Tab-separated table of C-alpha atoms in Angstrom:
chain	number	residue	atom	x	y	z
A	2	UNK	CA	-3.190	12.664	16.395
A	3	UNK	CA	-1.152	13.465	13.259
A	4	UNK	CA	-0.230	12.096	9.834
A	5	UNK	CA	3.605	11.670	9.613
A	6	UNK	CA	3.694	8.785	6.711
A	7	UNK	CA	0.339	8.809	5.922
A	8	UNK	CA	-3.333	9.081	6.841
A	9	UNK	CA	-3.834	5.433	8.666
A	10	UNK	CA	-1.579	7.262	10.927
A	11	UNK	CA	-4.426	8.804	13.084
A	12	UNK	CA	-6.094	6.404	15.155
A	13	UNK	CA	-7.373	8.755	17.826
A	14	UNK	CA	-9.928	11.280	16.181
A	15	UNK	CA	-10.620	12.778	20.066
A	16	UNK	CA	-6.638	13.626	19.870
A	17	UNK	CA	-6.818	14.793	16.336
A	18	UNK	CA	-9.243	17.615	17.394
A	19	UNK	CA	-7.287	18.425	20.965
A	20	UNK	CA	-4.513	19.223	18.192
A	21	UNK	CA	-6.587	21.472	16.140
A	22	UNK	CA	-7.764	23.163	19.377
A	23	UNK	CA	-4.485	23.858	20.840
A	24	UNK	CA	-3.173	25.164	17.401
A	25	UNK	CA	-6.006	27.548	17.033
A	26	UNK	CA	-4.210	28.543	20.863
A	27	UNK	CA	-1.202	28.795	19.317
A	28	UNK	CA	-1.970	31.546	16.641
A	29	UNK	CA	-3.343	33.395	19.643
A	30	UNK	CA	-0.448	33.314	21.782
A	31	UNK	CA	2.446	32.544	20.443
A	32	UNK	CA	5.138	30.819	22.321
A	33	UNK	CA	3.032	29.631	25.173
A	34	UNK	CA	1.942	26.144	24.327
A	35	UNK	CA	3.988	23.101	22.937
A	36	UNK	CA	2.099	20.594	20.429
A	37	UNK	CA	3.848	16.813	20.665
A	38	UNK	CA	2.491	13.955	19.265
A	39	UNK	CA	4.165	10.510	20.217
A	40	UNK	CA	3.789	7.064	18.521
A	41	UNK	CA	3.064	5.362	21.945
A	42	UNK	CA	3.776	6.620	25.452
A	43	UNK	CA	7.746	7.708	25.313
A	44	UNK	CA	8.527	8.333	29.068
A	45	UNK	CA	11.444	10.300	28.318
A	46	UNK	CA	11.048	12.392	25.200
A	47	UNK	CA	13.834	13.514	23.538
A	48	UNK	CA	16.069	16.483	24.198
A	49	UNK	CA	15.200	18.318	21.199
A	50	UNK	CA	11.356	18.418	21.677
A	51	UNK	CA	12.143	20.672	24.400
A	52	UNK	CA	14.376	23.472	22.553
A	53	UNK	CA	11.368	25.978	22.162
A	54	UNK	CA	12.263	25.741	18.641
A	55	UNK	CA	9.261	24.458	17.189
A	56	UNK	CA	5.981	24.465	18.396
A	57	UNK	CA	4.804	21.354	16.457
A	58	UNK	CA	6.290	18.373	16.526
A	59	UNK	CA	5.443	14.266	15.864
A	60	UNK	CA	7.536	11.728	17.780
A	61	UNK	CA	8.118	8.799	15.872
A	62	UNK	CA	10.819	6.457	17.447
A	63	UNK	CA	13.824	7.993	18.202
A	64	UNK	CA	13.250	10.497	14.861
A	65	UNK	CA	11.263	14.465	15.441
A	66	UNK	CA	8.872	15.176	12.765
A	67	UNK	CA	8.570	19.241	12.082
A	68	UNK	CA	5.744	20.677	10.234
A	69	UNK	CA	7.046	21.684	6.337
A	70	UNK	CA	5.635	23.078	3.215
A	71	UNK	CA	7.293	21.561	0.415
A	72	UNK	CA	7.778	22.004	-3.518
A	73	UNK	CA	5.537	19.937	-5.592
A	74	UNK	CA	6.960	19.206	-9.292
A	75	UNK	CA	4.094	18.617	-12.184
A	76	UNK	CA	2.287	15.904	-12.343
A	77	UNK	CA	1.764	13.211	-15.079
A	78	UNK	CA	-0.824	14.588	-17.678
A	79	UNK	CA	-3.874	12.293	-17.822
A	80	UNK	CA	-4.611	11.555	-21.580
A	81	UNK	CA	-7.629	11.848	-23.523
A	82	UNK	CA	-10.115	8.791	-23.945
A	83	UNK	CA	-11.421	6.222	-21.552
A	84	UNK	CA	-8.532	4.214	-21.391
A	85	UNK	CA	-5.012	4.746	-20.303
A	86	UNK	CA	-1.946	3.298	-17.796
A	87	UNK	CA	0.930	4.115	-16.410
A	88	UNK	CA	4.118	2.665	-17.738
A	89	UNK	CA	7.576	3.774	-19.210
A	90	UNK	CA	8.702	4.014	-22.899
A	91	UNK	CA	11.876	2.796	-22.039
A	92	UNK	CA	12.824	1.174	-18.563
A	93	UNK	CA	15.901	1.469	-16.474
A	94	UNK	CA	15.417	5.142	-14.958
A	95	UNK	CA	11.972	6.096	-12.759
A	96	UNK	CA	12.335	9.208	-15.001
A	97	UNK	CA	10.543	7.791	-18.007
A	98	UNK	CA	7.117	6.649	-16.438
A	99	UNK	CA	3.583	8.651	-17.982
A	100	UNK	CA	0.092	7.920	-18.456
A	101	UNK	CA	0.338	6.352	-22.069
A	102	UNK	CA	-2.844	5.601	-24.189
A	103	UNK	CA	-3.917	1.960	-23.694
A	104	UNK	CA	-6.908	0.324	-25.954
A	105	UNK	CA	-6.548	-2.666	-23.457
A	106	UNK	CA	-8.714	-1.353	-20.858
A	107	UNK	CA	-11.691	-1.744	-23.615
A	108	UNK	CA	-11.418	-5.066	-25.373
A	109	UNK	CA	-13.986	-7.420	-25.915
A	110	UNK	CA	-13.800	-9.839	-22.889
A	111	UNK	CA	-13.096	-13.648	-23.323
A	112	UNK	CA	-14.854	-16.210	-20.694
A	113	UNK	CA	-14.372	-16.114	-17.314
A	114	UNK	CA	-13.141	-12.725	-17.612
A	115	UNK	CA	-14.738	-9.742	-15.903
A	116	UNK	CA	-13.531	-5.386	-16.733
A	117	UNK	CA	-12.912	-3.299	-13.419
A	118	UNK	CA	-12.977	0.136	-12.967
A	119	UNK	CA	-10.361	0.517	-11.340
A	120	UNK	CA	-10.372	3.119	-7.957
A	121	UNK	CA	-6.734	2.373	-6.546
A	122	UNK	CA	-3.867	0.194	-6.685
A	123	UNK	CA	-1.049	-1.043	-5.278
A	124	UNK	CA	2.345	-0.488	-5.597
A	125	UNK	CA	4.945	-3.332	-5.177
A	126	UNK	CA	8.773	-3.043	-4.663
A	127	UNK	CA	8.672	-5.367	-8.091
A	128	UNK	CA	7.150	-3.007	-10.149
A	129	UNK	CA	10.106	-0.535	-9.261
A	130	UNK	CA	12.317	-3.319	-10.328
A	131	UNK	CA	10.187	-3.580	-13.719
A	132	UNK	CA	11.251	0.139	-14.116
A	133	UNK	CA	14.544	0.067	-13.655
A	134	UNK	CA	14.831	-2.664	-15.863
A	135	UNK	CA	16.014	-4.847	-13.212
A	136	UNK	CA	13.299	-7.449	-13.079
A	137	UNK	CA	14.026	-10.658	-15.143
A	138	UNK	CA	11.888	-10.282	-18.529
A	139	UNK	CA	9.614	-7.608	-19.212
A	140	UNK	CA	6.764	-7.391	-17.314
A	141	UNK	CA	3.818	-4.790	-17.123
A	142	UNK	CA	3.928	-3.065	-13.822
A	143	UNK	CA	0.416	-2.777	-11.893
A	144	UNK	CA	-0.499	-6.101	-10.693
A	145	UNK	CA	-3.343	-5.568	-7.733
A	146	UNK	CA	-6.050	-3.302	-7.197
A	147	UNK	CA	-9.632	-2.559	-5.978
A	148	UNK	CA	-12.797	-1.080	-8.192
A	149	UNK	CA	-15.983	-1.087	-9.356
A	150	UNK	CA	-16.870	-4.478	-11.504
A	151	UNK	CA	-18.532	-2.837	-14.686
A	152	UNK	CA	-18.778	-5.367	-17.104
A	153	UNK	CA	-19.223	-9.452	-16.879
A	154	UNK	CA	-17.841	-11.501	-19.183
A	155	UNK	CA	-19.204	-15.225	-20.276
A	156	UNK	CA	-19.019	-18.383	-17.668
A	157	UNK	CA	-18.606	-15.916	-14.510
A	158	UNK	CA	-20.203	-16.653	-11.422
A	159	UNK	CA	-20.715	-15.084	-8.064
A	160	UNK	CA	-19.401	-11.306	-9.449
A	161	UNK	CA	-22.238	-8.866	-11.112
A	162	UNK	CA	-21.932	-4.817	-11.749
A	163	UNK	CA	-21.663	-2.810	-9.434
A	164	UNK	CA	-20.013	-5.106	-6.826
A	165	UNK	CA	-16.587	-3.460	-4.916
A	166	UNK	CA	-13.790	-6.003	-5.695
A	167	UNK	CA	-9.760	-6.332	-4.923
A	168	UNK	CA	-7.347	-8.743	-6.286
A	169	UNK	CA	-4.939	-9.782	-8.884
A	170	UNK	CA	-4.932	-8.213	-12.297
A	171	UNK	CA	-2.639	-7.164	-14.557
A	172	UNK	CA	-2.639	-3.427	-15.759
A	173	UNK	CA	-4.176	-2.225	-12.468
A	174	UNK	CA	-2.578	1.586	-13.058
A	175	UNK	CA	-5.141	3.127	-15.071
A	176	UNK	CA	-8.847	3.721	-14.988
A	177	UNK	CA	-9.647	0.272	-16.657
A	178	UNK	CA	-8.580	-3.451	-16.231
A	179	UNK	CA	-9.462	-6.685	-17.303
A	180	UNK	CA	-9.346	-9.584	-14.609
A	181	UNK	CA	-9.667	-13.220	-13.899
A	182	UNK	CA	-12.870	-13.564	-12.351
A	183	UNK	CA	-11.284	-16.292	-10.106
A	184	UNK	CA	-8.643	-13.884	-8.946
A	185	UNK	CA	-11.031	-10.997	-7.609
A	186	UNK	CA	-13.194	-11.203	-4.462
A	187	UNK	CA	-15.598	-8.494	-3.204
A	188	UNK	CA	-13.835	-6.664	0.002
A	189	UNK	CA	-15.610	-5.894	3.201
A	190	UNK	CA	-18.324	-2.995	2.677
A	191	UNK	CA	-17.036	-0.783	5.653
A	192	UNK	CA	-13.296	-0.810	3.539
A	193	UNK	CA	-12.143	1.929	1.093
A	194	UNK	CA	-10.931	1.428	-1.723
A	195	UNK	CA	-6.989	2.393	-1.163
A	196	UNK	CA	-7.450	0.087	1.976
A	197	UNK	CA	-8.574	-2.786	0.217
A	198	UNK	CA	-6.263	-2.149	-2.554
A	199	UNK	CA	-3.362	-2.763	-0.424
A	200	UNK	CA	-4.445	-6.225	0.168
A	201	UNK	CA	-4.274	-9.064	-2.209
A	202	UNK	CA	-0.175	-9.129	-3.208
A	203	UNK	CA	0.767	-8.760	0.759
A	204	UNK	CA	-1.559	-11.018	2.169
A	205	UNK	CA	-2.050	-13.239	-0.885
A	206	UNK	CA	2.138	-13.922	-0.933
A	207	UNK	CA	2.178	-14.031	2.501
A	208	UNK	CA	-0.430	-16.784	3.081
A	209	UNK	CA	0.923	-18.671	0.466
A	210	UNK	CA	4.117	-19.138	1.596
A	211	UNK	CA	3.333	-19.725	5.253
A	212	UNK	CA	0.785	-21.895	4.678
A	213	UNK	CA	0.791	-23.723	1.273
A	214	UNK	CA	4.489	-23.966	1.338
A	215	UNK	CA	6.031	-23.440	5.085
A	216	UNK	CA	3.024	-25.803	6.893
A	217	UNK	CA	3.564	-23.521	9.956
A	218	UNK	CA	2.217	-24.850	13.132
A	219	UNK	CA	1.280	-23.860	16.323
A	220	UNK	CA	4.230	-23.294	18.568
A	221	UNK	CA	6.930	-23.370	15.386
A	222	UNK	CA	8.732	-20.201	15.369
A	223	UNK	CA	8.780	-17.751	11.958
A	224	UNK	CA	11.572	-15.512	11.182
A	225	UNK	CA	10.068	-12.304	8.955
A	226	UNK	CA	12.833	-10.450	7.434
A	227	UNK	CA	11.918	-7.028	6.049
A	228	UNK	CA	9.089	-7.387	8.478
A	229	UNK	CA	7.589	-4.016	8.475
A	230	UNK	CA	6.696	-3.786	4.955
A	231	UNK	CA	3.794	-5.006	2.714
A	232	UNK	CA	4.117	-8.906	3.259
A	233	UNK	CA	6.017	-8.827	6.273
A	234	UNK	CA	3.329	-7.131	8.110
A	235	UNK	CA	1.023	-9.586	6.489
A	236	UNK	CA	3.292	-12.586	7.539
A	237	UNK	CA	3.312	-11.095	11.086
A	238	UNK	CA	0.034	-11.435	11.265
A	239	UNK	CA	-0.570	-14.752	9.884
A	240	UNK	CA	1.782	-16.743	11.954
A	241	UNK	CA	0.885	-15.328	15.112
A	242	UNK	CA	-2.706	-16.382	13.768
A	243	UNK	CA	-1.350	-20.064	12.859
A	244	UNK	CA	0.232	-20.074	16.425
A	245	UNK	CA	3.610	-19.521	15.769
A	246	UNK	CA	5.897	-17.478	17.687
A	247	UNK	CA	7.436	-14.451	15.067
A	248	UNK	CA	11.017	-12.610	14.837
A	249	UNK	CA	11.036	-9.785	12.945
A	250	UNK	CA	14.050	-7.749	11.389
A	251	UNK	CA	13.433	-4.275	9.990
A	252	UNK	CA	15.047	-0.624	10.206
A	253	UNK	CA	15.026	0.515	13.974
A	254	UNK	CA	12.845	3.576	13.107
A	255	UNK	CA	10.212	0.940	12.180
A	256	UNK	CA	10.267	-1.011	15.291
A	257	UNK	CA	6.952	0.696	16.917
A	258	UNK	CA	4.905	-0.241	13.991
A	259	UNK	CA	5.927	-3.770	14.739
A	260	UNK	CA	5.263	-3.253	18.257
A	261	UNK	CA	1.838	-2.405	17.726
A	262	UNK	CA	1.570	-5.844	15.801
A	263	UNK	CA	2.481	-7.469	19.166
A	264	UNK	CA	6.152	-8.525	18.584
A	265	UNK	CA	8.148	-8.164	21.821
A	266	UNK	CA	11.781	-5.553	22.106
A	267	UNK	CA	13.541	-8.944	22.108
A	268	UNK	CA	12.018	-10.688	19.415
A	269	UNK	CA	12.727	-7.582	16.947
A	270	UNK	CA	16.698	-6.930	15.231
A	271	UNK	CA	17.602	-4.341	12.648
A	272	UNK	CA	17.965	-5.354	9.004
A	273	UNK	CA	21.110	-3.359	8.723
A	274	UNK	CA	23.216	-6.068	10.371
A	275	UNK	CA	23.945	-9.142	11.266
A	276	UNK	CA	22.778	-8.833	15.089
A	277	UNK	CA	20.214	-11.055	14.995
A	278	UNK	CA	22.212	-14.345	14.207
A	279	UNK	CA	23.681	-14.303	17.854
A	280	UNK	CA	20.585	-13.059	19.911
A	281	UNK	CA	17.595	-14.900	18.152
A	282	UNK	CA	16.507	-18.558	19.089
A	283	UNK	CA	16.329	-20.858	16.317
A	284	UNK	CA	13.441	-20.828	13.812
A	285	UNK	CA	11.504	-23.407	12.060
A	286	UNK	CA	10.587	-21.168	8.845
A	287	UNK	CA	12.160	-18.152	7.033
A	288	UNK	CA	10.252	-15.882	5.090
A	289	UNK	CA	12.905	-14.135	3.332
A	290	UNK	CA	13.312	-10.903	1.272
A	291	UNK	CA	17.219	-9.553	2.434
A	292	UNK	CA	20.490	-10.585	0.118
A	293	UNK	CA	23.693	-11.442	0.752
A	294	UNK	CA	24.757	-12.723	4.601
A	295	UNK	CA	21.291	-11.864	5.515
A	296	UNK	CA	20.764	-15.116	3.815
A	297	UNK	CA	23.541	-16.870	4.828
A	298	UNK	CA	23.026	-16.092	8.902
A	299	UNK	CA	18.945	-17.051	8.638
A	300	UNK	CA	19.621	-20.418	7.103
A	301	UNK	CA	22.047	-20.970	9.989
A	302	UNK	CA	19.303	-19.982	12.691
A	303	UNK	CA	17.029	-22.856	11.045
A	304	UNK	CA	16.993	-26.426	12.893
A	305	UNK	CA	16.538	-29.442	11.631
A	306	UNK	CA	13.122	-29.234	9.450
A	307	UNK	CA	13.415	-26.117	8.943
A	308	UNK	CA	12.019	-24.060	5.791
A	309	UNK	CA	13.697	-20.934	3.925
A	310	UNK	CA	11.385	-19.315	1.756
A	311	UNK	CA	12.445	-16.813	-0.549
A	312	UNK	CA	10.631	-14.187	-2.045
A	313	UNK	CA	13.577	-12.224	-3.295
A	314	UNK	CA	14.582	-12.241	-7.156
A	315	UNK	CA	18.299	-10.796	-6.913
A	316	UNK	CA	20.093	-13.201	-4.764
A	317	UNK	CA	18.576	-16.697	-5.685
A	318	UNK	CA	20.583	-19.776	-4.440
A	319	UNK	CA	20.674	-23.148	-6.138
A	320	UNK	CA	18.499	-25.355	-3.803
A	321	UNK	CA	21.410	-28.321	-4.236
A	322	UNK	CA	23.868	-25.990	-3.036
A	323	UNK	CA	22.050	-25.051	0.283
A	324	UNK	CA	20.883	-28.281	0.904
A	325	UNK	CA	25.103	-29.735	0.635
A	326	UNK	CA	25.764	-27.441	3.713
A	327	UNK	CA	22.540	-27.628	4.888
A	328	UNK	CA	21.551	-30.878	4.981
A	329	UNK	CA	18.277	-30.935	7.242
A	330	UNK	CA	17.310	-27.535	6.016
A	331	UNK	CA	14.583	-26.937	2.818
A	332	UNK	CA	15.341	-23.918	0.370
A	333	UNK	CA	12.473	-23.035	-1.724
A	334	UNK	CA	12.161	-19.509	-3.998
A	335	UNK	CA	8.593	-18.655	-5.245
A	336	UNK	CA	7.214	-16.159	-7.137
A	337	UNK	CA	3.051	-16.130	-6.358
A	338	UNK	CA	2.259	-14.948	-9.822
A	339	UNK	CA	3.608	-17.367	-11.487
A	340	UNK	CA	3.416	-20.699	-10.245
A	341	UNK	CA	-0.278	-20.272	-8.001
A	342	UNK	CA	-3.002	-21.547	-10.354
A	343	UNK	CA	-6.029	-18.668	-9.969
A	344	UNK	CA	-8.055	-21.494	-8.644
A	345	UNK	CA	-5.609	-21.390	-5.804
A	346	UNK	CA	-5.509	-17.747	-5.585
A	347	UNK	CA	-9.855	-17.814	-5.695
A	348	UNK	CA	-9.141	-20.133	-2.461
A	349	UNK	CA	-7.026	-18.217	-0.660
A	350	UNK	CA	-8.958	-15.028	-0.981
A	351	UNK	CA	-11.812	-16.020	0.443
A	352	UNK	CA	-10.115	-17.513	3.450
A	353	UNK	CA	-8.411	-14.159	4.002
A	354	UNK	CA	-11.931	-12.350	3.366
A	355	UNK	CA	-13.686	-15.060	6.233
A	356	UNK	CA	-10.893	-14.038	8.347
A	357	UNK	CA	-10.475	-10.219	7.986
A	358	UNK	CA	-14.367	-10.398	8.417
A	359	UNK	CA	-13.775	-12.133	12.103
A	360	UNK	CA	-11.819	-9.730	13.127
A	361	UNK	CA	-8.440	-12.336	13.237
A	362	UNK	CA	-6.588	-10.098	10.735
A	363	UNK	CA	-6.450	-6.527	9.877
A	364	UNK	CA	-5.653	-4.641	6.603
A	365	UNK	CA	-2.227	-2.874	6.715
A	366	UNK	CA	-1.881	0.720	6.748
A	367	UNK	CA	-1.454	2.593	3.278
A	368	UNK	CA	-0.110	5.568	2.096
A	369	UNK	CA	-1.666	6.863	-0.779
A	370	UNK	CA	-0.436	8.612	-3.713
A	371	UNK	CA	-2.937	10.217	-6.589
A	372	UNK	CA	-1.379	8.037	-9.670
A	373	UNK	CA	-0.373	11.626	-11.434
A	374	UNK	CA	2.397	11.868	-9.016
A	375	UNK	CA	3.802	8.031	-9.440
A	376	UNK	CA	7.504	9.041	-10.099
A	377	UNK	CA	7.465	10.682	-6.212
A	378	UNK	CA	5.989	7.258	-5.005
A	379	UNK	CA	7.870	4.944	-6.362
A	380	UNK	CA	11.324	7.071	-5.510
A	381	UNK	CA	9.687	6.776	-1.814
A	382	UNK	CA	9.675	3.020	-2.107
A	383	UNK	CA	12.762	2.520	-4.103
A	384	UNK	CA	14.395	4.376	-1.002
A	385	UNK	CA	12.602	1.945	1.281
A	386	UNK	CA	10.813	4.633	3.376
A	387	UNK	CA	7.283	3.519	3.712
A	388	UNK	CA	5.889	0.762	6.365
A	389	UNK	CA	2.445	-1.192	5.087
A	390	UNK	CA	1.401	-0.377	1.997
A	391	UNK	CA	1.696	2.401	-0.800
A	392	UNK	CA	-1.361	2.825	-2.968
A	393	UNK	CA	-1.592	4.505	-6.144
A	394	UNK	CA	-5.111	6.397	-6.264
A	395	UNK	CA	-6.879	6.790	-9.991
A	396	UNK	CA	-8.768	10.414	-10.995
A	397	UNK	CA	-12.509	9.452	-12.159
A	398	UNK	CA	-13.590	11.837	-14.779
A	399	UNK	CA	-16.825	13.523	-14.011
A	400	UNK	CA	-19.770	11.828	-15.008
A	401	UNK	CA	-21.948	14.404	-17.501
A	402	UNK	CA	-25.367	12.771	-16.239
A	403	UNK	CA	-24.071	13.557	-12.522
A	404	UNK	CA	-24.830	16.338	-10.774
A	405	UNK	CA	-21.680	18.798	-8.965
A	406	UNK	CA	-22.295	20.457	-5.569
A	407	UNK	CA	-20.682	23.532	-5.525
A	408	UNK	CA	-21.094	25.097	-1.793
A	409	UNK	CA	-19.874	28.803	-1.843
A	410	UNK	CA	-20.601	28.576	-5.364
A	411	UNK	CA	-21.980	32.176	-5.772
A	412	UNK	CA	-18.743	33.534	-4.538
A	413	UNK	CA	-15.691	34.895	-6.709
A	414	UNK	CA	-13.584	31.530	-6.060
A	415	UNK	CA	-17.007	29.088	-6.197
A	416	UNK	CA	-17.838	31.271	-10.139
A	417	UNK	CA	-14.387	30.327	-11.105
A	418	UNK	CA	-14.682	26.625	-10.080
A	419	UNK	CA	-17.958	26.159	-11.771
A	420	UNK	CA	-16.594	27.954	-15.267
A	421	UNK	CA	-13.659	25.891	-14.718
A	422	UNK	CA	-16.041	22.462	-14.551
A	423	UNK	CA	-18.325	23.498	-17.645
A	424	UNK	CA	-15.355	24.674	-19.565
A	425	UNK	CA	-12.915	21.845	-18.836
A	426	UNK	CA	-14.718	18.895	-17.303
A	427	UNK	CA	-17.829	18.800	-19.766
A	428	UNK	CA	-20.679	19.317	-16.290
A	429	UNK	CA	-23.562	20.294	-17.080
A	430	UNK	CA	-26.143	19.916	-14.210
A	431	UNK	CA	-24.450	22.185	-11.424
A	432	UNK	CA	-25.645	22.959	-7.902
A	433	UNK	CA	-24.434	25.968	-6.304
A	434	UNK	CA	-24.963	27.023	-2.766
A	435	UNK	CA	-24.271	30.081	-0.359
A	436	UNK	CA	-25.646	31.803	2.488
A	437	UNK	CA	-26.778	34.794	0.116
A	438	UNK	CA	-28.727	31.651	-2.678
A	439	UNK	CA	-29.840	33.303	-5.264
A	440	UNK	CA	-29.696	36.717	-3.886
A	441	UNK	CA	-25.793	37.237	-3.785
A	442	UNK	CA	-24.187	39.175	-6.299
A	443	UNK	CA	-23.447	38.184	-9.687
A	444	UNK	CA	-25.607	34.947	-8.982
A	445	UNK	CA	-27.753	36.201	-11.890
A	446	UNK	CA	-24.959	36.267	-14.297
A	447	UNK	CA	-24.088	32.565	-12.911
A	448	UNK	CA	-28.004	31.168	-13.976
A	449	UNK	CA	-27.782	32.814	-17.351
């Protein structure tokens, strides 16, 4: 009924409104009624729900979630202009990032190229990396996203304005981004825009390496390390679509959300340890993201055949190396971005389009995050706290031809908003309502 991580939380709206019901009770009578909101049916809830300490609580595993009003530091500033990003003077610290000019955004566009507004994007444990100076070379952090197509560049086919697109493109934190034509796809009209935002880099990594390099087949078995994250909820997904029957390792807290994907208790290990390499059968491909033994104790649960794929960048092995103690097992580390031609990537999106649209796949859950508050987001991630996807939402300035609906506009706090949007925001066609219209006072004063 609740929102503990974020909004995809809620999937029963009837529950949702028993909540606000019974916390209307509350205020009323105080100390009567208990509010708890479980993850799936508990049986036995924990000892503490029952301490009469707090009314409100969320049950999410073993943990008790308690109502909390927090803090909130500053945001970034948003500069002036049309065009701008998010990026860091100097990297190694998640102190430095800001909203920096960026002339980019607005350059002429070569063939094949088309300019996205951009709505949302999504964040990737590699662009925390890029930050902290910690990703090999220096790369420009915001790599997927989903807008508004506002411009068309020569040679493009099968993309016009106005059409709602996700996909690959570099620069995707700020307002404006250039793309490959061949690497965007229009997203399913009943999807939002943070939803479809947290798409392509999961599912588009994901698919590649279980398909175009690990050939999984019905009735192999996958091993998904890291599994409730980004890709490995995508890779969940995938290989129980290809047939294949999936392990998954991941913190214990994050078990349930791999329940609900339809992995079994016994088929799920914590990442923390090394459990899993005496209680798991062997597996036919790993999709890999862990370091150290992690590595070591999955290419040891492979059988003859088998496939290690490795998605990781700070524990790379030397292929010649495995394969000398390893003999019958393949190592192979990829990077999606840079070695999948965008024809590829064009391929692959509409297969995962086709089969989002049947209904064989779903979209992972998001958390969003308005881009001014970045620094929190990416701490969030760095500290490996999230499950699906985090998604960076971008402000749209007003538009001055649009028209702003102001309801209780004729009020004290309504006058002050609409000052506020003429003053600061450039609006100039305003629509204020109230019960009183016209007839409330100081509405004459507001007209003038």
């Amino acid at each position: 009924a609740v929102a503990v991580h974020g909004d995809a939380e809620v999937t029963d709206p009837a529950a949702a409104a028993v909540w606000g019901l019974v916390r209307s009770a509350q205020a009323e009578h105080p100390g009567r009624l208990l509010l708890v909101d479980a993850d799936d049916a508990p049986g036995a809830l924990p000892a503490g729900v029952w301490s009469g300490a707090e009314p409100q609580l969320a049950v999410r595993g073993d943990a008790l979630w308690v109502p909390r009003l927090a803090r909130v530091e500053p945001g970034l500033r948003v500069p002036e202009g049309p065009s701008w990003h998010l990026d860091a003077a100097e990297y190694g610290t998640l102190d430095h990032l800001a909203l920096l000019p960026d002339e980019a955004g607005t350059a002429p566009l070569a063939a094949g190229q088309v300019r996205i507004e951009v709505r949302a994007a999504g964040l990737n444990f590699r662009d925390v990396l890029v930050t902290l100076g910690m990703y090999p070379g220096r790369s420009v952090i915001g790599t997927e996203g989903a807008g508004v197509v506002t411009e068309v560049g020569p040679e493009v086919e099968g993309l016009a304005v106005g059409d709602r697109v996700m996909g690959l493109f570099s620069g995707s934190f700020g307002p404006l981004a250039t793309a490959d034509a061949r690497t965007v796809i229009r997203f399913p009209k009943h999807w939002s825009f943070g939803t479809a935002a947290g798409v392509p880099v999961a599912y588009l990594t994901a698919l590649y390496a279980l398909q175009d390099l690990g050939d999984v087949r019905p009735g192999e078995t996958v091993l998904v390390h890291a599994a409730a994250g980004g890709v490995g909820m995508a890779a969940v997904q995938l290989a129980r679509h290809f047939g294949a029957t999936v392990l998954g390792t991941a913190h214990p807290a994050k078990h349930h959300v791999l329940h609900r994907l339809g992995i079994p208790a016994d088929h799920l290990a914590s990442s923390r340890d090394l459990g899993y390499a005496d209680t798991f059968p062997a597996a036919d491909v790993v999709l890999n993201s862990l370091t150290g033994e992690h590595i070591d104790a999955s290419l040891r649960l492979l059988g003859p055949g088998g496939r290690f794929l490795e998605m990781g960048k700070t524990d790379l092995r030397e292929p010649g190396e495995v394969a000398a103690r390893h003999p019958e097992v393949s190592y192979r580390a990829f990077d999606l971005g840079g070695e999948a031609p965008a024809d590829r990537v064009r391929e692959l999106l509409r297969q995962l389009v086709e089969l989002f649209e049947q209904g064989r796949i779903a979209p992972l859950p998001v958390r969003p995050w308005d881009i001014t508050r970045a620094p929190e987001a990416f701490r969030w991630m760095s500290q490996g706290r999230h499950t699906g996807k985090i998604v960076l939402t971008i402000p749209r300035p007003l538009d001055p031809d649009g028209t702003v609906l102001v309801t209780g506009g004729t009020g004290t706090l309504g006058a002050t908003l609409t000052r506020h949007l003429i003053t600061h925001h450039g609006a100039r066609h305003l629509l204020l309502t109230s019960r009183q219209g016209p007839d409330a006072p100081g509405a004459t004063v507001l007209h003038t």
